[in-house]
PDB file of C-alpha atoms in Angstrom:
ATOM      1  CA  VAL A   1      18.350  63.356 140.323  1.00 91.00           C
ATOM      2  CA  GLN A   2      16.721  63.389 143.743  1.00 95.00           C
ATOM      3  CA  LEU A   3      16.206  60.280 146.030  1.00 97.00           C
ATOM      4  CA  GLN A   4      13.438  60.446 148.513  1.00 95.00           C
ATOM      5  CA  ALA A   5      13.954  57.827 151.447  1.00 95.00           C
ATOM      6  CA  SER A   6      11.264  56.691 153.964  1.00 95.00           C
ATOM      7  CA  GLY A   7      10.204  54.047 156.344  1.00 95.00           C
ATOM      8  CA  GLY A   8      12.585  53.986 159.173  1.00 93.00           C
ATOM      9  CA  GLY A   9      11.563  53.988 162.779  1.00 97.00           C
ATOM     10  CA  LEU A  10      12.070  52.383 166.284  1.00 98.00           C
ATOM     11  CA  VAL A  11      11.343  48.809 166.686  1.00 98.00           C
ATOM     12  CA  GLN A  12      12.348  45.773 168.999  1.00 98.00           C
ATOM     13  CA  ALA A  13      14.887  43.307 168.004  1.00 98.00           C
ATOM     14  CA  GLY A  14      13.276  40.534 165.824  1.00 98.00           C
ATOM     15  CA  ALA A  15      10.933  43.010 164.109  1.00 98.00           C
ATOM     16  CA  SER A  16      10.698  44.001 160.722  1.00 98.00           C
ATOM     17  CA  LEU A  17      10.909  47.361 158.982  1.00 98.00           C
ATOM     18  CA  ARG A  18      10.403  48.239 155.244  1.00 98.00           C
ATOM     19  CA  LEU A  19      12.261  51.097 153.783  1.00 98.00           C
ATOM     20  CA  SER A  20      11.502  52.862 150.400  1.00 98.00           C
ATOM     21  CA  CYS A  21      13.475  55.032 148.164  1.00 97.00           C
ATOM     22  CA  ALA A  22      11.869  56.902 145.316  1.00 96.00           C
ATOM     23  CA  ALA A  23      14.213  58.484 142.493  1.00 95.00           C
ATOM     24  CA  SER A  24      12.968  61.190 140.377  1.00 94.00           C
ATOM     25  CA  GLY A  25      14.495  63.223 137.854  1.00 93.00           C
ATOM     26  CA  ASN A  26      16.774  62.205 135.140  1.00 89.00           C
ATOM     27  CA  THR A  27      17.100  58.807 136.050  1.00 89.00           C
ATOM     28  CA  ALA A  28      17.564  57.071 132.427  1.00 89.00           C
ATOM     29  CA  SER A  29      21.315  56.639 132.872  1.00 91.00           C
ATOM     30  CA  THR A  30      20.656  54.849 136.487  1.00 92.00           C
ATOM     31  CA  LEU A  31      22.937  51.555 136.625  1.00 94.00           C
ATOM     32  CA  LEU A  32      21.929  50.703 140.084  1.00 96.00           C
ATOM     33  CA  LEU A  33      20.274  51.729 143.418  1.00 97.00           C
ATOM     34  CA  ALA A  34      21.705  50.862 146.664  1.00 98.00           C
ATOM     35  CA  TRP A  35      21.127  51.095 150.460  1.00 98.00           C
ATOM     36  CA  PHE A  36      24.073  52.070 152.864  1.00 98.00           C
ATOM     37  CA  ARG A  37      23.902  52.606 156.537  1.00 98.00           C
ATOM     38  CA  GLN A  38      26.036  54.441 158.842  1.00 98.00           C
ATOM     39  CA  ALA A  39      25.742  53.590 162.857  1.00 97.00           C
ATOM     40  CA  PRO A  40      27.031  56.343 165.351  1.00 92.00           C
ATOM     41  CA  GLY A  41      30.782  56.516 165.569  1.00 95.00           C
ATOM     42  CA  LYS A  42      31.343  54.458 162.437  1.00 97.00           C
ATOM     43  CA  GLU A  43      31.763  54.526 158.624  1.00 97.00           C
ATOM     44  CA  ARG A  44      29.176  54.578 156.369  1.00 97.00           C
ATOM     45  CA  GLU A  45      28.748  50.918 154.894  1.00 98.00           C
ATOM     46  CA  PHE A  46      27.219  49.090 152.128  1.00 98.00           C
ATOM     47  CA  VAL A  47      24.042  47.182 152.705  1.00 98.00           C
ATOM     48  CA  ALA A  48      22.575  46.103 149.316  1.00 98.00           C
ATOM     49  CA  SER A  49      22.294  46.960 145.526  1.00 98.00           C
ATOM     50  CA  ILE A  50      19.842  46.185 142.934  1.00 97.00           C
ATOM     51  CA  ALA A  51      20.588  46.886 139.059  1.00 96.00           C
ATOM     52  CA  ARG A  52      18.020  48.965 137.479  1.00 93.00           C
ATOM     53  CA  ARG A  53      17.850  47.155 134.228  1.00 92.00           C
ATOM     54  CA  THR A  54      18.786  43.448 135.075  1.00 93.00           C
ATOM     55  CA  GLY A  55      17.697  43.365 138.678  1.00 94.00           C
ATOM     56  CA  ASN A  56      21.153  42.089 139.647  1.00 97.00           C
ATOM     57  CA  ILE A  57      21.186  42.068 143.405  1.00 98.00           C
ATOM     58  CA  VAL A  58      24.309  42.475 146.001  1.00 98.00           C
ATOM     59  CA  TYR A  59      23.881  41.904 149.784  1.00 98.00           C
ATOM     60  CA  ALA A  60      26.632  42.698 152.480  1.00 98.00           C
ATOM     61  CA  ASP A  61      27.308  39.442 154.399  1.00 98.00           C
ATOM     62  CA  SER A  62      25.929  41.273 157.549  1.00 97.00           C
ATOM     63  CA  VAL A  63      22.322  41.194 156.147  1.00 98.00           C
ATOM     64  CA  LYS A  64      22.342  38.120 153.893  1.00 98.00           C
ATOM     65  CA  GLY A  65      19.294  36.117 154.657  1.00 98.00           C
ATOM     66  CA  ARG A  66      17.441  38.993 156.758  1.00 98.00           C
ATOM     67  CA  PHE A  67      17.197  41.736 154.477  1.00 98.00           C
ATOM     68  CA  THR A  68      15.615  41.653 150.861  1.00 98.00           C
ATOM     69  CA  ILE A  69      16.373  44.511 148.477  1.00 98.00           C
ATOM     70  CA  ALA A  70      13.491  44.849 145.419  1.00 97.00           C
ATOM     71  CA  ARG A  71      12.579  47.565 142.934  1.00 96.00           C
ATOM     72  CA  ASP A  72       9.335  48.585 141.117  1.00 93.00           C
ATOM     73  CA  SER A  73       8.688  47.670 137.403  1.00 89.00           C
ATOM     74  CA  ALA A  74      10.020  50.967 136.108  1.00 87.00           C
ATOM     75  CA  GLY A  75      13.351  50.558 138.530  1.00 87.00           C
ATOM     76  CA  ASP A  76      13.112  54.040 140.006  1.00 91.00           C
ATOM     77  CA  THR A  77      11.835  52.681 143.489  1.00 95.00           C
ATOM     78  CA  VAL A  78      13.859  50.657 145.637  1.00 97.00           C
ATOM     79  CA  PHE A  79      12.696  48.802 148.462  1.00 98.00           C
ATOM     80  CA  LEU A  80      14.620  47.337 151.560  1.00 98.00           C
ATOM     81  CA  GLN A  81      12.520  44.924 153.632  1.00 98.00           C
ATOM     82  CA  MET A  82      14.553  44.305 156.863  1.00 98.00           C
ATOM     83  CA  ASP A  83      13.409  41.364 158.847  1.00 98.00           C
ATOM     84  CA  SER A  84      14.850  39.692 162.051  1.00 98.00           C
ATOM     85  CA  LEU A  85      16.209  42.969 163.102  1.00 98.00           C
ATOM     86  CA  LYS A  86      19.030  43.206 165.554  1.00 98.00           C
ATOM     87  CA  PRO A  87      20.364  46.130 167.755  1.00 97.00           C
ATOM     88  CA  GLU A  88      23.514  46.266 165.384  1.00 97.00           C
ATOM     89  CA  ASP A  89      21.332  47.073 162.567  1.00 98.00           C
ATOM     90  CA  THR A  90      20.511  50.478 164.204  1.00 98.00           C
ATOM     91  CA  ALA A  91      21.865  53.335 161.816  1.00 98.00           C
ATOM     92  CA  VAL A  92      20.812  55.943 159.459  1.00 98.00           C
ATOM     93  CA  TYR A  93      20.062  54.218 156.290  1.00 98.00           C
ATOM     94  CA  TYR A  94      20.740  56.019 152.986  1.00 98.00           C
ATOM     95  CA  CYS A  95      19.462  55.403 149.475  1.00 97.00           C
ATOM     96  CA  ALA A  96      22.002  56.007 146.583  1.00 97.00           C
ATOM     97  CA  LEU A  97      22.145  55.941 142.785  1.00 97.00           C
ATOM     98  CA  ARG A  98      24.961  55.093 140.441  1.00 96.00           C
ATOM     99  CA  ARG A  99      25.105  55.886 137.049  1.00 95.00           C
ATOM    100  CA  VAL A 100      26.114  53.881 134.185  1.00 93.00           C
ATOM    101  CA  GLY A 101      29.733  53.852 133.376  1.00 93.00           C
ATOM    102  CA  ARG A 102      30.557  55.349 136.820  1.00 93.00           C
ATOM    103  CA  SER A 103      32.095  54.010 140.217  1.00 92.00           C
ATOM    104  CA  ASP A 104      30.817  56.759 142.141  1.00 95.00           C
ATOM    105  CA  TYR A 105      27.403  57.456 143.516  1.00 96.00           C
ATOM    106  CA  ALA A 106      25.804  60.206 141.681  1.00 93.00           C
ATOM    107  CA  ALA A 107      22.903  61.010 144.255  1.00 95.00           C
ATOM    108  CA  TRP A 108      22.085  60.345 147.690  1.00 97.00           C
ATOM    109  CA  GLY A 109      18.981  60.260 149.725  1.00 95.00           C
ATOM    110  CA  GLN A 110      18.586  62.114 152.887  1.00 93.00           C
ATOM    111  CA  GLY A 111      18.575  59.457 155.271  1.00 94.00           C
ATOM    112  CA  THR A 112      16.114  57.620 157.460  1.00 97.00           C
ATOM    113  CA  GLN A 113      16.891  56.531 161.213  1.00 97.00           C
ATOM    114  CA  VAL A 114      16.435  52.741 162.066  1.00 98.00           C
ATOM    115  CA  THR A 115      16.694  52.184 165.783  1.00 98.00           C
ATOM    116  CA  VAL A 116      16.237  48.453 167.134  1.00 98.00           C
ATOM    117  CA  SER A 117      16.195  48.092 170.716  1.00 98.00           C
ATOM    118  CA  SER A 118      17.053  45.160 172.573  1.00 94.00           C
TER     119      SER A 118
END
């Protein structure tokens, strides 16, 4: 499986960005697609996830009410709509894929930079 992320950029605080991540290859056993982020000097942290089959969604508390995760009908492309961006949202954003029956993430995208200026 390969993940291709896109959509990052430089915006001012309060603006919006939309990230996309397309999964290709053997995606039949995908349980969910997720977004993580890593800010400079910090550990990678979970942002949001969406289950491929059920559409069940989980958000980190830090982004609830501002970010929206969604998937396409096939469940192989995931989007992260980020509204009301804050400087503390600045990070490299990664998409990741978790398979059914596994607790680890089997594939990671290459990362896309999001920079929010104050």
